[in-house]
PDB file of C-alpha atoms and ligand atoms in Angstrom:
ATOM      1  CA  UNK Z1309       2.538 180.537  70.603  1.00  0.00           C
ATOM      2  CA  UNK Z1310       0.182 180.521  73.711  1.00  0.00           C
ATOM      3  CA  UNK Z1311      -0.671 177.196  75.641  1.00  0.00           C
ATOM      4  CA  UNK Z1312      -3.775 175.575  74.740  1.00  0.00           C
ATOM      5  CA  UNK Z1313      -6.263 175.060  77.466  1.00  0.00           C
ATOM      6  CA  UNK Z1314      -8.444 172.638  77.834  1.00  0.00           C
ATOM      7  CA  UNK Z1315     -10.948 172.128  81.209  1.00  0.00           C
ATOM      8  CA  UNK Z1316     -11.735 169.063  82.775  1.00  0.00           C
ATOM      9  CA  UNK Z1317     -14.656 168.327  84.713  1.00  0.00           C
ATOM     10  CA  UNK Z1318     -13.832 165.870  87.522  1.00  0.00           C
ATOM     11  CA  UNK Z1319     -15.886 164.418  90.885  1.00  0.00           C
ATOM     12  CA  UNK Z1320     -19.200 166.028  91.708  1.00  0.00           C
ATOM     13  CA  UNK Z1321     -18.239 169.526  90.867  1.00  0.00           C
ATOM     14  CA  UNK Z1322     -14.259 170.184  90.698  1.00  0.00           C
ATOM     15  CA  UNK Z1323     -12.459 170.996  87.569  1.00  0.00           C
ATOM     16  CA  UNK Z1324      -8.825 170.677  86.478  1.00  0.00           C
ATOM     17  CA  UNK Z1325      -7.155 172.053  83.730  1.00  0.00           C
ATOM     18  CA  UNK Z1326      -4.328 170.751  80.781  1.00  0.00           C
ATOM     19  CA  UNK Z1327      -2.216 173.165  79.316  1.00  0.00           C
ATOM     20  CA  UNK Z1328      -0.112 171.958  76.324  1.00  0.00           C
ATOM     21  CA  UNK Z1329       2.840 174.105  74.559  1.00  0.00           C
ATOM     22  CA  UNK Z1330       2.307 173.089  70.597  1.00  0.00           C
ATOM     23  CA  UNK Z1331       5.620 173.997  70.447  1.00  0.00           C
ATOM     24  CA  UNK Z1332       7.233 171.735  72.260  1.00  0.00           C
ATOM     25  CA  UNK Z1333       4.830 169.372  73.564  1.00  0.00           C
ATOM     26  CA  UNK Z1334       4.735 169.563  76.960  1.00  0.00           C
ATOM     27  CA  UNK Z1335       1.984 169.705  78.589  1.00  0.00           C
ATOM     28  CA  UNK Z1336       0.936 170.462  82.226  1.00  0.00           C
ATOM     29  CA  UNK Z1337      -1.995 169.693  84.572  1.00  0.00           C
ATOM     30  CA  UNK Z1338      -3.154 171.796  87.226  1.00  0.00           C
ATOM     31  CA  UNK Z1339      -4.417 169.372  90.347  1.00  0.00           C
ATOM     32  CA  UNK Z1340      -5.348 166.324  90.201  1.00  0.00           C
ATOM     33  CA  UNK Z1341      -8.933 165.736  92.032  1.00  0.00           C
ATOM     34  CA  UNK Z1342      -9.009 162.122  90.202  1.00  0.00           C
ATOM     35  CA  UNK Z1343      -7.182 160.169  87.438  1.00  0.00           C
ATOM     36  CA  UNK Z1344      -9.983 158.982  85.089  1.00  0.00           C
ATOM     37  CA  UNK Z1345     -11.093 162.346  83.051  1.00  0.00           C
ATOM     38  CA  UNK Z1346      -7.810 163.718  83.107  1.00  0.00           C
ATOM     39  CA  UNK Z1347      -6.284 160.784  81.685  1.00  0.00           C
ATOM     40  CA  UNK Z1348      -9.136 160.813  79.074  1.00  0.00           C
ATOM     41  CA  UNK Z1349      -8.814 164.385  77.874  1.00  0.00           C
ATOM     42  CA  UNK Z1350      -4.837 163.901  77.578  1.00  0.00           C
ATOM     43  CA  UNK Z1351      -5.448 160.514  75.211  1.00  0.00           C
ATOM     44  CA  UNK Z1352      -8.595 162.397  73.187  1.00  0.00           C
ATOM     45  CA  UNK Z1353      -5.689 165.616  72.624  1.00  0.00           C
ATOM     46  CA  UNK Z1354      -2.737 162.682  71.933  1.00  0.00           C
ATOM     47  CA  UNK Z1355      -0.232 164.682  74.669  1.00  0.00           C
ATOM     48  CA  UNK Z1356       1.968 163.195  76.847  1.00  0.00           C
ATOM     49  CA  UNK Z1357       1.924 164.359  80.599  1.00  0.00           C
ATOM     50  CA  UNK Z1358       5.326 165.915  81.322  1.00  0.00           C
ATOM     51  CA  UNK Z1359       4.102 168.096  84.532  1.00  0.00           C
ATOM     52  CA  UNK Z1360       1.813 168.025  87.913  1.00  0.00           C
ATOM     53  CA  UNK Z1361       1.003 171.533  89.318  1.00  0.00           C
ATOM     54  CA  UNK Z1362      -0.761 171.527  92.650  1.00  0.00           C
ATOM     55  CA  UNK Z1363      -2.282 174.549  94.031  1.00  0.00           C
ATOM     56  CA  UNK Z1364      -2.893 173.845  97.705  1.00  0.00           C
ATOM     57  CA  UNK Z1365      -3.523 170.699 100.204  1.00  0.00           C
ATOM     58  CA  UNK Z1366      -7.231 169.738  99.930  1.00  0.00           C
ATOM     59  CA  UNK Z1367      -8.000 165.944  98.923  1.00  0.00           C
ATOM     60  CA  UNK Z1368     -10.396 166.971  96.120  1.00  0.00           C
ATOM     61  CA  UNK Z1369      -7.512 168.732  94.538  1.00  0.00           C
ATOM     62  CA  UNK Z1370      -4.208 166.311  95.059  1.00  0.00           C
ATOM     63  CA  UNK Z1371      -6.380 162.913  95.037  1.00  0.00           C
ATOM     64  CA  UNK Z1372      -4.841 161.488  92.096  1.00  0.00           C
ATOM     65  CA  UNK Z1373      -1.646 162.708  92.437  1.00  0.00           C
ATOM     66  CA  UNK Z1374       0.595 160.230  93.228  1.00  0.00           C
ATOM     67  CA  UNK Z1375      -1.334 157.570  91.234  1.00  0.00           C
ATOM     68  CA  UNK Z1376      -1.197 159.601  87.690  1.00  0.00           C
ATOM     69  CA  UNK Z1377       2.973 160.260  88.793  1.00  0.00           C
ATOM     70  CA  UNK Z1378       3.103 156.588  89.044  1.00  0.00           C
ATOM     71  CA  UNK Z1379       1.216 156.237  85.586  1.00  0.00           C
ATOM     72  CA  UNK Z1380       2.903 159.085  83.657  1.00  0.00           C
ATOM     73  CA  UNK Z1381       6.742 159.929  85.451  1.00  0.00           C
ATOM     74  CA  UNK Z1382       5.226 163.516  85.285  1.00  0.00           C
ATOM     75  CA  UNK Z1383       7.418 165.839  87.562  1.00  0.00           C
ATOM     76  CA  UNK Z1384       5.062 167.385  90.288  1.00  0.00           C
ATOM     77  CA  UNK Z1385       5.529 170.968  91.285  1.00  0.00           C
ATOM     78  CA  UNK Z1386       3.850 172.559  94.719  1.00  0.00           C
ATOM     79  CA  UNK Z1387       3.828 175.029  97.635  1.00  0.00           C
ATOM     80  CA  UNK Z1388       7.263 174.435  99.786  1.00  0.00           C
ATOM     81  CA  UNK Z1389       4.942 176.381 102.405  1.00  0.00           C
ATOM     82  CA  UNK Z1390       2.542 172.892 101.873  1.00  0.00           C
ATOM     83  CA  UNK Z1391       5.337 170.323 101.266  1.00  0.00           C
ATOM     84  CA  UNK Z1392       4.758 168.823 104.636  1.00  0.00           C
ATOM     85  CA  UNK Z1393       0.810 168.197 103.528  1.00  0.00           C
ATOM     86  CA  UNK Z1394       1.654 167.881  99.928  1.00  0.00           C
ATOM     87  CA  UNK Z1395       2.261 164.001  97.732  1.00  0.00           C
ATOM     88  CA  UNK Z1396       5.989 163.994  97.567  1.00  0.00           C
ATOM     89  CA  UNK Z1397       7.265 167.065  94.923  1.00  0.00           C
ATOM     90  CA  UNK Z1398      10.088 167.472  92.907  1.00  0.00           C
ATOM     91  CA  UNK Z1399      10.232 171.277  92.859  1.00  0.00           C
ATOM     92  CA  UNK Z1400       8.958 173.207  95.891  1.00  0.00           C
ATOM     93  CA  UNK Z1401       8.080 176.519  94.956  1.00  0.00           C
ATOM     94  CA  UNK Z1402       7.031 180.199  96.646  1.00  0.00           C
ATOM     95  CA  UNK Z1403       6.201 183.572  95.450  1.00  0.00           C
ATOM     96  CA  UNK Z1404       8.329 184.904  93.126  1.00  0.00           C
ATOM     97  CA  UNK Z1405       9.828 181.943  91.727  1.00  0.00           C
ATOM     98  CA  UNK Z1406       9.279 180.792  87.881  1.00  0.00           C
ATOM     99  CA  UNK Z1407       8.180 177.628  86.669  1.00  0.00           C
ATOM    100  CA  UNK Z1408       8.257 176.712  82.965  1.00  0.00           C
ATOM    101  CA  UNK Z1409       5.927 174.928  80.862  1.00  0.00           C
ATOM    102  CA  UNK Z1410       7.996 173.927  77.558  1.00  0.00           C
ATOM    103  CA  UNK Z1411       8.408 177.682  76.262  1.00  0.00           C
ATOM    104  CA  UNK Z1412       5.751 179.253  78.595  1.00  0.00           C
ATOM    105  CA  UNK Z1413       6.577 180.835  81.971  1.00  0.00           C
ATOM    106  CA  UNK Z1414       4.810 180.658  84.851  1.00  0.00           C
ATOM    107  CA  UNK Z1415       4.520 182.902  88.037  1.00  0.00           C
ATOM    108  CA  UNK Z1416       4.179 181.754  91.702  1.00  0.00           C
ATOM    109  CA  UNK Z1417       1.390 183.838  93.703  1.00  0.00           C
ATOM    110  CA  UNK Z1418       1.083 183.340  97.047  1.00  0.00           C
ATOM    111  CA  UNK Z1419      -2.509 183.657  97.743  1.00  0.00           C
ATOM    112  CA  UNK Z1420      -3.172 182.465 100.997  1.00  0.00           C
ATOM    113  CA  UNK Z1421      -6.535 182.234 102.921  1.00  0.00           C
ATOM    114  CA  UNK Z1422      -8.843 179.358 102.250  1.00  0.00           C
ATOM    115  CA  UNK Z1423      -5.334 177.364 103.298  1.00  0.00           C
ATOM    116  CA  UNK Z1424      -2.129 178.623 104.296  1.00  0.00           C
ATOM    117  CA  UNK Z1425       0.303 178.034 101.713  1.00  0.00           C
ATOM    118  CA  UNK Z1426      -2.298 177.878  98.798  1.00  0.00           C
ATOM    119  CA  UNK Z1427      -0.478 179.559  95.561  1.00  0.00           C
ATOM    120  CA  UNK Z1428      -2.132 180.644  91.975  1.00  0.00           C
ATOM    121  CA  UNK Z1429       0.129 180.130  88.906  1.00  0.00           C
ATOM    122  CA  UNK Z1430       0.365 183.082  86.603  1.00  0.00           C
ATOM    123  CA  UNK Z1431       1.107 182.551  82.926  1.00  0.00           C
ATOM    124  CA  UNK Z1432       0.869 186.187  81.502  1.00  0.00           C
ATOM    125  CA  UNK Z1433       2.084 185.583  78.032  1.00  0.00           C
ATOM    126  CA  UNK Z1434      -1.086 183.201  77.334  1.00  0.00           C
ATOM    127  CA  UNK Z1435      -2.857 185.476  79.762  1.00  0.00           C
ATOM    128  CA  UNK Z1436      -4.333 182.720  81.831  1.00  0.00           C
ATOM    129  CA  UNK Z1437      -4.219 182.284  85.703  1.00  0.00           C
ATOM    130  CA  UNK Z1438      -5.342 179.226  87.658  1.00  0.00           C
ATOM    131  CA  UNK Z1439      -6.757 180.441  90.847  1.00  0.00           C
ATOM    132  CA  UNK Z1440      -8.597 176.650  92.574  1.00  0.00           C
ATOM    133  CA  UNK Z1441     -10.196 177.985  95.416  1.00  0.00           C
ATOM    134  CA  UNK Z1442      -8.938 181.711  96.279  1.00  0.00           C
ATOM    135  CA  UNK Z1443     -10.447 183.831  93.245  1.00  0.00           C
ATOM    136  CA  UNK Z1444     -13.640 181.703  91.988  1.00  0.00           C
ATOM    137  CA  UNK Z1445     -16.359 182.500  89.382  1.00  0.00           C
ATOM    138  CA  UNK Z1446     -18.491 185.314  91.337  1.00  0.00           C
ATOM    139  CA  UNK Z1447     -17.361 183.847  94.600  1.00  0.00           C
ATOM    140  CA  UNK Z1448     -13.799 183.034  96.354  1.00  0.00           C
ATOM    141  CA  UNK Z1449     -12.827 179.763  98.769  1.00  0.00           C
ATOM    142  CA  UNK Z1450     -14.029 179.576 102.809  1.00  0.00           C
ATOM    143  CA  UNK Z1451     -11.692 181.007 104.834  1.00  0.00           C
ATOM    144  CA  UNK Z1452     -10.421 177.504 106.489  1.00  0.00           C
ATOM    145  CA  UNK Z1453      -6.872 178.652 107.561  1.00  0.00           C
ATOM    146  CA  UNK Z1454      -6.315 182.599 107.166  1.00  0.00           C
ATOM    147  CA  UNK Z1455      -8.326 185.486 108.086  1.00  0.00           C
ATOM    148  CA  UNK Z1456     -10.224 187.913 105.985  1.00  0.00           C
ATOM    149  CA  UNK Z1457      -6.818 190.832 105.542  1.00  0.00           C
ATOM    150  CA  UNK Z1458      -4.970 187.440 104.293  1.00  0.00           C
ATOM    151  CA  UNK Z1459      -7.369 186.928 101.365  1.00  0.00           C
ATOM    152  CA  UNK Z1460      -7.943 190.137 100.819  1.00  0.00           C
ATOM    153  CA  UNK Z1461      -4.592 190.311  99.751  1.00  0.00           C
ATOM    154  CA  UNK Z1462      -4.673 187.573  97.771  1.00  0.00           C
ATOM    155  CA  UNK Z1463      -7.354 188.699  95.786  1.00  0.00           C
ATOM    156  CA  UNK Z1464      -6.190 192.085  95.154  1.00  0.00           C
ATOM    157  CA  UNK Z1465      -2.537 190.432  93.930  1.00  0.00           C
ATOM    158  CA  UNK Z1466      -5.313 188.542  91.115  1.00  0.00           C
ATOM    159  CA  UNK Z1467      -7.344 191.618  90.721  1.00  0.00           C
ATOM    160  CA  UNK Z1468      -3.953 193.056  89.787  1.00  0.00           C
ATOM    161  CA  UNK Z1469      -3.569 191.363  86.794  1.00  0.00           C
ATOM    162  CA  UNK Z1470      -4.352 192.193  83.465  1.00  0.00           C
ATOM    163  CA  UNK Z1471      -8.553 192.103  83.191  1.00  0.00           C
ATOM    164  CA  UNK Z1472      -8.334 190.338  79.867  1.00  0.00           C
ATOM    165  CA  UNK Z1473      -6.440 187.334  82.056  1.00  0.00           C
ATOM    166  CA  UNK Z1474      -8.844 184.111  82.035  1.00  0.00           C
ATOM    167  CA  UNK Z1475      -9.491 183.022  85.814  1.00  0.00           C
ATOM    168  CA  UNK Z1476      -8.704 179.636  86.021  1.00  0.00           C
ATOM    169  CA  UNK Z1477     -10.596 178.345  88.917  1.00  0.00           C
ATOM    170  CA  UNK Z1478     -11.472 175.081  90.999  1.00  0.00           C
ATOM    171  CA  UNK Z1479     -15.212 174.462  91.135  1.00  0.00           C
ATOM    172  CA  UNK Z1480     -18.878 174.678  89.681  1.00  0.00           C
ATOM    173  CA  UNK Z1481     -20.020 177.005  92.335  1.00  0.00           C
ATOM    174  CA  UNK Z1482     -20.567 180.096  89.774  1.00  0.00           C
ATOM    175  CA  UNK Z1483     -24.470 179.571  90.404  1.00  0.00           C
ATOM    176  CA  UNK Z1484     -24.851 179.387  93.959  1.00  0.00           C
ATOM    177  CA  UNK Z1485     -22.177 182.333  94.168  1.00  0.00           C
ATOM    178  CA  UNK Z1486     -24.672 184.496  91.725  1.00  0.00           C
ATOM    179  CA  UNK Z1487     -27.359 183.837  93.948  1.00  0.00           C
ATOM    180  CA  UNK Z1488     -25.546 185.066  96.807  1.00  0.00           C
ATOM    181  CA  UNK Z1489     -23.980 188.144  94.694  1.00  0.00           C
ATOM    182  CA  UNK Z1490     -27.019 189.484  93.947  1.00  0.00           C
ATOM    183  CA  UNK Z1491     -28.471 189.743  97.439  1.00  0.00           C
ATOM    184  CA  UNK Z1492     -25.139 192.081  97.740  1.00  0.00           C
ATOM    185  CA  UNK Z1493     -25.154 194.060  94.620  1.00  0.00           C
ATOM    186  CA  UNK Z1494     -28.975 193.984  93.453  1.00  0.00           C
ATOM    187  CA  UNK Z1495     -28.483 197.187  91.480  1.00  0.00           C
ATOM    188  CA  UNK Z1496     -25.362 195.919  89.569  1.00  0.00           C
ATOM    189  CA  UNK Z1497     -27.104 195.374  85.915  1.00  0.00           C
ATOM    190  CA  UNK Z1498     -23.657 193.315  84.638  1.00  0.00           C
ATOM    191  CA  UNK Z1499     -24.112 190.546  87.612  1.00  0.00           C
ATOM    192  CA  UNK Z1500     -27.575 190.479  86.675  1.00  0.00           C
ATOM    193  CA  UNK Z1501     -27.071 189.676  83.152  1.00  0.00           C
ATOM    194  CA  UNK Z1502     -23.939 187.843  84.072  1.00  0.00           C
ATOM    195  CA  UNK Z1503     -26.244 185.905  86.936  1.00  0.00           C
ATOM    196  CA  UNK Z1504     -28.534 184.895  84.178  1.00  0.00           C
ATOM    197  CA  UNK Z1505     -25.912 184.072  81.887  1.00  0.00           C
ATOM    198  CA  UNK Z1506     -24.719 181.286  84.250  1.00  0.00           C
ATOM    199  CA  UNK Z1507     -27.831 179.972  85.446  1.00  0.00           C
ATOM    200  CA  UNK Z1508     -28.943 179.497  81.411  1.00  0.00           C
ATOM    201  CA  UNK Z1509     -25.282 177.962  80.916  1.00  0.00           C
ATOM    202  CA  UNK Z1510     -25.963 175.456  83.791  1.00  0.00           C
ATOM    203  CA  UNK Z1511     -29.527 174.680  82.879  1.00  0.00           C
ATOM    204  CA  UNK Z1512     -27.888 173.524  79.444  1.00  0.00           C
ATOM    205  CA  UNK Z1513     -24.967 171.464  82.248  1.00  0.00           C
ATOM    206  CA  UNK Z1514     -22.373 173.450  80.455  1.00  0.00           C
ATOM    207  CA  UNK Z1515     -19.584 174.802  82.428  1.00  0.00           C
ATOM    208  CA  UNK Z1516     -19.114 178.353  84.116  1.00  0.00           C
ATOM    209  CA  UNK Z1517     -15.114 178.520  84.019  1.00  0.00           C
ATOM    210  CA  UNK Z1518     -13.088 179.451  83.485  1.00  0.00           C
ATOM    211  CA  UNK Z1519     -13.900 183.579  83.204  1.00  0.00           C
ATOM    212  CA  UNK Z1520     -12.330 186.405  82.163  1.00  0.00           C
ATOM    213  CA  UNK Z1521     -11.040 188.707  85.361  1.00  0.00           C
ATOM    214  CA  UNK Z1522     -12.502 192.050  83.536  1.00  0.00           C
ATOM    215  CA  UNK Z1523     -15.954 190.275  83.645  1.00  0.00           C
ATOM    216  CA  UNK Z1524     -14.862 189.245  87.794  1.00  0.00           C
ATOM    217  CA  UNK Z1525     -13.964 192.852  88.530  1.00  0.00           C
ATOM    218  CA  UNK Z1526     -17.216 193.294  87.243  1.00  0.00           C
ATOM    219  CA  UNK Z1527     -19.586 191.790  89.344  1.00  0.00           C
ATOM    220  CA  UNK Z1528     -17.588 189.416  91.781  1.00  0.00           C
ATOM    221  CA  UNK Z1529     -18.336 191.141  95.143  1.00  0.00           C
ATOM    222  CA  UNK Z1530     -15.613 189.844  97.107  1.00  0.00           C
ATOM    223  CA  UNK Z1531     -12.827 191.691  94.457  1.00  0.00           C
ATOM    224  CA  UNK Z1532     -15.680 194.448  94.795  1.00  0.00           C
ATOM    225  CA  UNK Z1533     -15.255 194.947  98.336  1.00  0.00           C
ATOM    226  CA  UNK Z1534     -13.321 198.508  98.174  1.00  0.00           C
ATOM    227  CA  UNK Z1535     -15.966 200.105  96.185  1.00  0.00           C
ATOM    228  CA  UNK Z1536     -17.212 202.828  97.949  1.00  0.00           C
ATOM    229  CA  UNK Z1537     -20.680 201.811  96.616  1.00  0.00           C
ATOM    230  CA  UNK Z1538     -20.298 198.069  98.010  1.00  0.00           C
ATOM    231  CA  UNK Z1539     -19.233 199.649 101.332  1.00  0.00           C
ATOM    232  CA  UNK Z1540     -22.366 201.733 100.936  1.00  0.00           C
ATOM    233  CA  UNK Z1541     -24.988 198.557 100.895  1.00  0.00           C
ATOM    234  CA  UNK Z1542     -22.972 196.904 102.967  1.00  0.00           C
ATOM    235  CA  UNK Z1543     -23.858 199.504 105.946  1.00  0.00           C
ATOM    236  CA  UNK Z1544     -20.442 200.121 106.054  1.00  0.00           C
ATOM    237  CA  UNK Z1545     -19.206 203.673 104.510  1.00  0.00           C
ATOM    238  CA  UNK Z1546     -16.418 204.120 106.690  1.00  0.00           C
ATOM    239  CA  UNK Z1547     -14.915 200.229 106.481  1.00  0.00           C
ATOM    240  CA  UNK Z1548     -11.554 199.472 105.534  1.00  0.00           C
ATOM    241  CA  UNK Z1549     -11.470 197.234 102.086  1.00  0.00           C
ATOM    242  CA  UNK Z1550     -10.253 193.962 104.718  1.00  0.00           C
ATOM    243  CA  UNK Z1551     -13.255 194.889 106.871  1.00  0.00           C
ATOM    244  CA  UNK Z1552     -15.780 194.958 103.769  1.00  0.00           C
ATOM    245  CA  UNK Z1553     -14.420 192.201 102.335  1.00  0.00           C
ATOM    246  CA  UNK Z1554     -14.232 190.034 105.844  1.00  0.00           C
ATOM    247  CA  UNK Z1555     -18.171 191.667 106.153  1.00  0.00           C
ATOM    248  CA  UNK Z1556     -19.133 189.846 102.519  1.00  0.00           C
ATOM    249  CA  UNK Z1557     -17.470 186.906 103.560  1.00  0.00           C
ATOM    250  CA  UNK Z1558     -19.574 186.087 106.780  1.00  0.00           C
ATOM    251  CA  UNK Z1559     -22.471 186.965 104.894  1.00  0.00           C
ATOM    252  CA  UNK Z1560     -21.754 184.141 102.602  1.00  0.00           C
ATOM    253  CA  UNK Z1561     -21.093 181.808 105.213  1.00  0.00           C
ATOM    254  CA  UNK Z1562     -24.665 182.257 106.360  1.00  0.00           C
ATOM    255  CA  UNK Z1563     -26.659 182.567 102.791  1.00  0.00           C
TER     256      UNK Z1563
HETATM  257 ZN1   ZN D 670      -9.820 173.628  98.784  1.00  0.00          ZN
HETATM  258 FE1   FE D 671     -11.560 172.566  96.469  1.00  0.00          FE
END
C-alpha cells in the first residue's frame, strides 16, 4: 500500500510534508520549519510521529526540530555531509543508503547546490520525491553553496526519475517562478497554461505543490536547460547543458 501524503503549510511560505504507512502506522515528516501546523495535521489524521527527515541546514527547514523530538521521541534522520550544521541525528545518511518508513523504502539523493550536503529522499514505490529547495515548482533553490555544474547534476539525478513521480518541494514560490519562466520560454504553450493554472490556484490561496515531474520536465526551465531550443533563446546554441543552466540561473537572480 503506498504512503499517504499529506502537505503542510508552515511560516510565511514553506511547506512540510507527513507521510504515514496505513500499514503499519508509522509515519514520517519531512523538515520541520515550525511545530504548530505539523503537530495539528498529525492530531486531525490521529498518527503518531515515529520519524524526522531533514533535507538540508537552513533554519526555515530544521526550526522545530529539536522541539517536536523533545515532544514526540521521533528518531531524526539527516545528511552526515550536514551533521556538523544539523540538530543532533540518530541516523546520518548519504547517497545510496536506504531509509525505511514502516514498509516503504526510501532513497538518499545527493543533490547538492543551494547547500552543500542538501539530499532529496526518493520513495519510488509510492512514486513521490521530496526535493525542499533543489527541484521546486517551475523554479529550483539559489545557488548559496555550489556552483551551477553541481546543481545541474542534481537536477538531472530528479529529472531522472520516473515523470509520473510527485515533486515534493519546499516553498510557495511556483508564481513568482512562472513569471520568470515565461520571460525564458514565451513560446512554450504548456507553461503558459501551466503559468495560468498557478496564478488562478493562488488567487483562490490554494497551494501549488507538490507537482508531478512529467508536468516539471514540461515547462520548468532550469530541468529544460539542455534543450537545444532553450539554448536557442537563450543566445546560446553552442552552450554546454551546465553553461545553459548556470545562464538561466543568473537570469533569475536578476528578474
Ligand atoms: Zn534552503
Ligand atoms: Fe528553504
Amino acid at each position: 500500500m503506498p504512503l499517504t501524503l499529506r502537505t503542510v503549510a508552515c511560516l510565511s511560505d514553506n511547506y512540510a510534508y507527513l507521510i504515514h504507512d496505513p500499514a503499519t502506522g508509522a509515519t514520517a515528516v519531512v523538515d520541520v520549519p515550525e511545530i504548530a501546523p505539523i503537530e495539528a495535521a498529525l492530531t486531525a489524521e490521529g498518527w503518531t510521529l515515529t520519524d524526522i527527515l531533514i533535507t538540508h541546514h537552513h533554519h526555515d527547514h530544521i526550526g522545530g526540530v529539536d522541539g517536536l523530538r523533545a515532544k514526540t521521541g521521533a528518531k531524526v534522520t539527516g545528511a552526515s555531509a550536514d551533521a556538523h550544521r544539523l540538530p543532533a541525528l540518530d541516523r546520518a545518511v548519504a547517497e545510496g543508503d536506504t531509509i525505511t518508513v514502516g514498509g516503504e523504502t526510501g532513497h538518499v539523493l545527493d543533490v547538492s547546490g543551494h547547500t552543500m550536503g542538501h539530499i532529496a529522499l526518493h520513495f519510488p514505490d509510492s512514486r513521490l520525491v521530496f526535493t525542499a529547495d533543489s527541484l521546486m515548482a517551475l523554479g529550483c533553490g539559489r545557488l548559496f553553496e555550489g556552483d551551477a555544474p553541481t546543481m545541474w547534476a542534481s537536477l538531472s539525478k530528479l529529472a531522472a526519475l520516473p515523470p509520473d513521480t510527485l515533486v515534493c518541494s519546499g516553498h510557495e514560490y511556483t508564481a513568482a517562478n512562472a513569471r520568470f519562466a515565461v520571460t525564458i520560454e514565451p513560446d512554450n504553450a504548456a507553461l503558459r497554461t501551466r503559468a495560468d493554472t498557478v496564478a488562478t490556484a493562488r488567487a483562490r490561496g490554494e497551494a501549488t505543490v507538490p507537482s508531478m515531474l512529467s508536468e516539471e520536465l514540461a515547462t520548468n526551465p532550469f530541468l529544460r536547460a539542455s534543450l537545444p531550443e532553450v539554448k536557442a533563446v537563450l543566445g546560446m546554441p553552442g552552450a554546454t547543458d551546465a553553461e545553459a543552466f548556470a545562464e538561466i540561473r543568473h537570469r533569475k537572480d536578476r528578474f
